[in-house]
Amino acid sequence: MAEIILGAVMDVLFQKLASGDLMKLARSEGIHSQLHKWNNTLLQIQALLVDAANKHITDTAVDFWLPNDAKLQEKKGLDDLVMEWRDDFDNSWNHTSEYEVLEGLRPHYKLRQLEILFYGGMKFPSWVGNPSFDRLTELKLRGCRRCTRLPALGHLQSLKELSVESMDEVKTLGLEVFGPTDSFHGIVFPSLESLSFSHMKGWKRWSTRRGDNDGVARSFPRLGNVSIRDCPKLVEISIDLIPSLGVLHIQGCSKEVFKSMVGASALIRVLKIENIGGLAQLNGELLGAVEDLSIRRCDELRYLCESESCKLLVSLRELEITCCRKLVSLHELPSSLWVLGVYDCDNLESISDKGFGIIPLEHLRISNCKNLKSFPHEQLESLTSLEYLEISHCPSMDYSFPCGLWPPNLRRLTIGCLNKPMSKWGIQNYPTSLVHLTLWGQNSRVVSFVANAKAVTSTSFLLPPSLMRLSIYYFMELELVSEALQRLPCLKNLHIFSCPKLEDLRETNTTIPSSLRIMHQ
């Protein structure tokens, strides 16, 4: 709080420094004595501010002096204001004093952005949320842990972004957040586009349903982005439909919260869920409009959704699943899918019960799934749109993979750490479109790279001649690569990481093309 007042004092001082009076003073003989007086005054103000901070602003005289001197309400040019208290609440904190300080620090109504951080009062003064702040577009309330309720914010006509974080004593959000409903034709939060709640430890209930049945959106008519993160006690949500909701992020909440929010809009396009307790599978009937779906750390998730329900994901373009420890299978992949990524799912056994089918996949990435056995690699040739493929760190993979069947238009491949050692792969018939290859070499048993099929041995790996970029990691036995590099006319970049026995890339080796850029770590 001291920083706020000091800033206000300095603002006044700088105005004086730029005034005509100072120019006159500069030409007078009294400039040194006047500057000396200003210096003493500033030192006194600084001492008072430090003392106020040390007392947690508990002295009544200090409390009233600070807001009265700041006069923020007169700062017409102030667009962005951050009010921050010290984040060290204790039993000596004076809630009444805190309220009076914030009440006296009311800014000018033309303010556009406001942050109130670690405020120690139990309620907010009436100016927070007052409709007179009709230019306010962004509001953040964070760390106000003593407050038991939010201010009435529903009639901030221009408010577009609202963030509420770490308000531990708030247990219920109800219609009081809307404020009086007789303004703006009864429509509350008329301009709000983004709403975020996070780290609300005590929040249990969100109920703002008004029961209007005339088909008119009475609240949140423009709300497109909602984020609810780390609200572990929130179990009940009863809100009206949010007609414009397109982006939803739910993290660290119960499955009841997830189901309620998904049911709040039929137009959700981007859905991100993380650490949702008790969620075993999704309901495809509610996700028909979802285009981008990200699922992380949902430890109870066993299937993406029921087999028939997966067919209802008709709009899904991108699917990413990470660290879902109990995931067994994705069942049937949606036919609209462009991008699929599955990472760190230890119990995943199969990607799809029915293979890839006719799917316009462009990117397919599967990594660190240690129990994955079934992979429909025989169907890779049918994925004519696939340009990027990653299959790595899946040590239980079917030994027959890879078997020389690749997507015909593949441009980038990341592969390695599979069941079959890389030295046993032999000739793979990579497509001529492949220009970027990344190889993970743990347990590969590869001693040399070759670029001639006739030179393939039981300890070598055949590189495709079309490569422009090659990255190799953790080939612990690799010794020779320079001969292969001579037969890769398009290669421009070579990245080598942790290949301790590789010694034939010294600067004295004149067989290495001079145009090749090598990064060796």
Tab-separated table of C-alpha atoms in Angstrom, residues 77-303:
chain	number	residue	atom	x	y	z
A	77	GLY	CA	-5.276	10.305	-16.817
A	78	LEU	CA	-4.928	7.128	-14.773
A	79	ASP	CA	-5.892	4.154	-16.994
A	80	ASP	CA	-4.252	1.178	-15.274
A	81	LEU	CA	-4.100	0.791	-11.490
A	82	VAL	CA	-2.636	-1.987	-9.329
A	83	MET	CA	-3.408	-1.870	-5.598
A	84	GLU	CA	-1.209	-4.381	-3.778
A	85	TRP	CA	-0.953	-5.120	-0.072
A	86	ARG	CA	1.647	-7.235	1.675
A	87	ASP	CA	0.755	-10.929	1.535
A	88	ASP	CA	1.379	-11.757	5.194
A	89	PHE	CA	-1.961	-11.821	6.978
A	90	ASP	CA	-1.888	-12.422	10.740
A	91	ASN	CA	-4.130	-11.899	13.766
A	92	SER	CA	-3.049	-8.273	14.148
A	93	TRP	CA	-4.535	-7.329	10.776
A	94	ASN	CA	-7.128	-4.541	11.157
A	95	HIS	CA	-9.998	-5.375	8.787
A	96	THR	CA	-11.866	-2.128	9.434
A	97	SER	CA	-8.786	-0.057	8.765
A	98	GLU	CA	-8.129	-1.947	5.544
A	99	TYR	CA	-11.656	-1.263	4.356
A	100	GLU	CA	-11.339	2.458	5.118
A	101	VAL	CA	-8.054	2.686	3.247
A	102	LEU	CA	-9.477	1.026	0.124
A	103	GLU	CA	-12.658	3.098	0.396
A	104	GLY	CA	-10.556	6.257	0.381
A	105	LEU	CA	-8.491	5.111	-2.591
A	106	ARG	CA	-11.368	5.257	-5.036
A	107	PRO	CA	-9.872	6.032	-8.464
A	108	HIS	CA	-11.299	8.184	-11.249
A	109	TYR	CA	-14.267	6.675	-13.082
A	110	LYS	CA	-12.348	6.655	-16.385
A	111	LEU	CA	-10.129	3.811	-15.146
A	112	ARG	CA	-9.751	0.955	-17.669
A	113	GLN	CA	-7.807	-1.744	-15.793
A	114	LEU	CA	-7.825	-2.506	-12.073
A	115	GLU	CA	-6.025	-5.115	-9.953
A	116	ILE	CA	-6.617	-5.499	-6.218
A	117	LEU	CA	-4.045	-7.857	-4.732
A	118	PHE	CA	-3.883	-9.237	-1.164
A	119	TYR	CA	-6.432	-6.793	0.219
A	120	GLY	CA	-6.992	-7.656	3.896
A	121	GLY	CA	-10.534	-6.419	4.472
A	122	MET	CA	-13.573	-8.669	4.867
A	123	LYS	CA	-15.613	-6.885	2.214
A	124	PHE	CA	-15.043	-4.539	-0.687
A	125	PRO	CA	-16.132	-0.892	-0.625
A	126	SER	CA	-19.092	0.098	-2.771
A	127	TRP	CA	-17.007	1.752	-5.482
A	128	VAL	CA	-15.628	-1.645	-6.560
A	129	GLY	CA	-18.200	-2.649	-9.162
A	130	ASN	CA	-20.001	0.690	-9.243
A	131	PRO	CA	-21.630	1.203	-12.677
A	132	SER	CA	-20.034	4.667	-12.910
A	133	PHE	CA	-16.815	2.876	-13.925
A	134	ASP	CA	-18.250	2.467	-17.396
A	135	ARG	CA	-14.828	2.271	-19.094
A	136	LEU	CA	-13.380	-0.500	-16.948
A	137	THR	CA	-12.506	-3.452	-19.212
A	138	GLU	CA	-10.273	-5.633	-16.990
A	139	LEU	CA	-10.609	-6.493	-13.306
A	140	LYS	CA	-8.443	-8.869	-11.256
A	141	LEU	CA	-9.074	-9.758	-7.605
A	142	ARG	CA	-6.295	-11.925	-6.183
A	143	GLY	CA	-5.290	-13.049	-2.725
A	144	CYS	CA	-8.081	-11.173	-0.912
A	145	ARG	CA	-8.318	-14.069	1.515
A	146	ARG	CA	-10.457	-12.389	4.189
A	147	CYS	CA	-13.297	-11.401	1.871
A	148	THR	CA	-16.362	-13.613	2.189
A	149	ARG	CA	-18.134	-12.460	-0.967
A	150	LEU	CA	-17.455	-10.787	-4.267
A	151	PRO	CA	-18.618	-7.254	-4.954
A	152	ALA	CA	-21.598	-6.680	-7.252
A	153	LEU	CA	-19.928	-6.533	-10.654
A	154	GLY	CA	-22.726	-7.359	-13.076
A	155	HIS	CA	-23.367	-3.804	-14.250
A	156	LEU	CA	-19.834	-2.858	-15.221
A	157	GLN	CA	-20.943	-2.135	-18.741
A	158	SER	CA	-17.541	-2.405	-20.475
A	159	LEU	CA	-15.981	-5.182	-18.387
A	160	LYS	CA	-14.485	-7.801	-20.731
A	161	GLU	CA	-12.079	-9.753	-18.508
A	162	LEU	CA	-12.694	-10.820	-14.908
A	163	SER	CA	-10.196	-12.888	-12.901
A	164	VAL	CA	-10.802	-14.055	-9.319
A	165	GLU	CA	-7.989	-15.927	-7.577
A	166	SER	CA	-7.119	-17.196	-4.092
A	167	MET	CA	-10.143	-15.836	-2.221
A	168	ASP	CA	-10.258	-18.569	0.410
A	169	GLU	CA	-13.275	-17.378	2.434
A	170	VAL	CA	-15.695	-17.172	-0.498
A	171	LYS	CA	-17.992	-20.189	-0.220
A	172	THR	CA	-20.932	-19.247	-2.418
A	173	LEU	CA	-21.388	-17.138	-5.514
A	174	GLY	CA	-24.997	-16.150	-6.047
A	175	LEU	CA	-27.159	-13.460	-7.584
A	176	GLU	CA	-25.508	-10.835	-5.375
A	177	VAL	CA	-22.611	-10.805	-7.857
A	178	PHE	CA	-25.024	-9.587	-10.531
A	179	GLY	CA	-26.183	-6.567	-8.543
A	180	PRO	CA	-29.555	-4.850	-9.175
A	181	THR	CA	-31.344	-6.283	-12.200
A	182	ASP	CA	-33.228	-3.133	-13.191
A	183	SER	CA	-30.308	-1.648	-15.155
A	184	PHE	CA	-29.229	-2.330	-18.719
A	185	HIS	CA	-32.618	-3.944	-19.395
A	186	GLY	CA	-31.847	-6.624	-16.807
A	187	ILE	CA	-28.788	-7.951	-18.679
A	188	VAL	CA	-25.797	-8.480	-16.386
A	189	PHE	CA	-22.169	-8.711	-17.420
A	190	PRO	CA	-23.228	-7.403	-20.848
A	191	SER	CA	-19.679	-7.216	-22.273
A	192	LEU	CA	-17.833	-9.933	-20.347
A	193	GLU	CA	-15.798	-12.167	-22.675
A	194	SER	CA	-13.374	-13.966	-20.331
A	195	LEU	CA	-14.072	-15.280	-16.805
A	196	SER	CA	-11.482	-17.037	-14.636
A	197	PHE	CA	-11.694	-18.567	-11.145
A	198	SER	CA	-8.597	-20.205	-9.663
A	199	HIS	CA	-7.303	-21.487	-6.316
A	200	MET	CA	-10.601	-20.908	-4.502
A	201	LYS	CA	-10.067	-23.290	-1.587
A	202	GLY	CA	-13.408	-22.746	0.162
A	203	TRP	CA	-15.730	-22.259	-2.830
A	204	LYS	CA	-18.573	-24.815	-2.761
A	205	ARG	CA	-21.511	-23.447	-4.750
A	206	TRP	CA	-22.111	-21.287	-7.824
A	207	SER	CA	-25.795	-20.548	-8.288
A	208	THR	CA	-26.887	-17.673	-10.516
A	209	ARG	CA	-29.885	-19.180	-12.289
A	210	ARG	CA	-32.615	-16.548	-12.667
A	211	GLY	CA	-35.393	-18.595	-14.224
A	212	ASP	CA	-36.097	-16.347	-17.230
A	213	ASN	CA	-37.863	-18.333	-19.923
A	214	ASP	CA	-38.357	-15.820	-22.725
A	215	GLY	CA	-35.317	-17.013	-24.698
A	216	VAL	CA	-33.332	-13.825	-24.010
A	217	ALA	CA	-29.828	-14.185	-22.546
A	218	ARG	CA	-30.049	-12.282	-19.257
A	219	SER	CA	-26.470	-12.901	-18.192
A	220	PHE	CA	-23.122	-13.366	-19.915
A	221	PRO	CA	-24.415	-12.787	-23.471
A	222	ARG	CA	-20.849	-12.442	-24.838
A	223	LEU	CA	-18.932	-14.741	-22.508
A	224	GLY	CA	-16.728	-16.917	-24.708
A	225	ASN	CA	-13.942	-18.135	-22.407
A	226	VAL	CA	-14.361	-19.695	-18.940
A	227	SER	CA	-11.581	-21.130	-16.775
A	228	ILE	CA	-12.145	-22.854	-13.406
A	229	ARG	CA	-8.915	-24.149	-11.877
A	230	ASP	CA	-8.065	-25.729	-8.548
A	231	CYS	CA	-11.389	-25.314	-6.764
A	232	PRO	CA	-11.459	-28.679	-4.927
A	233	LYS	CA	-14.631	-28.116	-2.850
A	234	LEU	CA	-16.816	-26.823	-5.669
A	235	VAL	CA	-19.519	-29.438	-6.254
A	236	GLU	CA	-22.668	-27.529	-7.172
A	237	ILE	CA	-23.115	-25.325	-10.224
A	238	SER	CA	-26.555	-24.023	-11.139
A	239	ILE	CA	-26.285	-21.357	-13.819
A	240	ASP	CA	-28.224	-20.312	-16.889
A	241	LEU	CA	-26.985	-21.353	-20.298
A	242	ILE	CA	-24.009	-19.387	-21.590
A	243	PRO	CA	-24.878	-18.954	-25.267
A	244	SER	CA	-21.466	-17.794	-26.526
A	245	LEU	CA	-19.227	-20.113	-24.505
A	246	GLY	CA	-16.632	-21.501	-26.913
A	247	VAL	CA	-13.520	-22.135	-24.784
A	248	LEU	CA	-13.698	-24.041	-21.483
A	249	HIS	CA	-10.819	-24.978	-19.151
A	250	ILE	CA	-11.557	-27.104	-16.073
A	251	GLN	CA	-8.678	-28.152	-13.794
A	252	GLY	CA	-8.462	-29.601	-10.309
A	253	CYS	CA	-12.223	-29.877	-9.839
A	254	SER	CA	-14.818	-32.626	-9.452
A	255	LYS	CA	-16.553	-34.403	-12.327
A	256	GLU	CA	-19.790	-32.648	-11.268
A	257	VAL	CA	-18.221	-29.293	-12.089
A	258	PHE	CA	-17.046	-30.622	-15.433
A	259	LYS	CA	-20.466	-32.018	-16.360
A	260	SER	CA	-22.298	-28.851	-15.291
A	261	MET	CA	-20.040	-26.552	-17.285
A	262	VAL	CA	-20.059	-28.742	-20.388
A	263	GLY	CA	-23.854	-28.683	-20.204
A	264	ALA	CA	-23.899	-24.877	-20.030
A	265	SER	CA	-23.298	-24.500	-23.765
A	266	ALA	CA	-23.774	-26.551	-26.897
A	267	LEU	CA	-21.165	-24.491	-28.757
A	268	ILE	CA	-17.944	-25.333	-26.890
A	269	ARG	CA	-15.184	-25.594	-29.496
A	270	VAL	CA	-12.072	-25.817	-27.292
A	271	LEU	CA	-12.180	-27.996	-24.178
A	272	LYS	CA	-9.240	-28.451	-21.793
A	273	ILE	CA	-9.669	-30.672	-18.754
A	274	GLU	CA	-7.025	-31.559	-16.186
A	275	ASN	CA	-7.065	-33.532	-12.942
A	276	ILE	CA	-10.809	-34.169	-12.842
A	277	GLY	CA	-11.565	-36.567	-9.997
A	278	GLY	CA	-13.813	-39.550	-10.739
A	279	LEU	CA	-14.025	-39.007	-14.499
A	280	ALA	CA	-13.971	-42.473	-16.130
A	281	GLN	CA	-15.080	-41.498	-19.650
A	282	LEU	CA	-16.632	-38.628	-21.579
A	283	ASN	CA	-20.155	-38.274	-22.880
A	284	GLY	CA	-19.952	-37.698	-26.620
A	285	GLU	CA	-23.531	-36.420	-26.728
A	286	LEU	CA	-22.463	-33.195	-24.982
A	287	LEU	CA	-19.337	-32.640	-27.073
A	288	GLY	CA	-20.678	-32.540	-30.596
A	289	ALA	CA	-19.255	-29.061	-31.292
A	290	VAL	CA	-15.821	-29.621	-29.707
A	291	GLU	CA	-12.979	-29.216	-32.214
A	292	ASP	CA	-9.956	-29.174	-29.890
A	293	LEU	CA	-9.916	-31.514	-26.862
A	294	SER	CA	-7.052	-31.732	-24.353
A	295	ILE	CA	-7.136	-34.165	-21.410
A	296	ARG	CA	-4.374	-34.194	-18.772
A	297	ARG	CA	-3.847	-36.060	-15.491
A	298	CYS	CA	-7.337	-37.564	-15.298
A	299	ASP	CA	-6.256	-40.670	-13.413
A	300	GLU	CA	-9.689	-42.359	-13.426
A	301	LEU	CA	-10.168	-42.073	-17.190
A	302	ARG	CA	-10.247	-45.548	-18.789
A	303	TYR	CA	-11.760	-44.785	-22.196
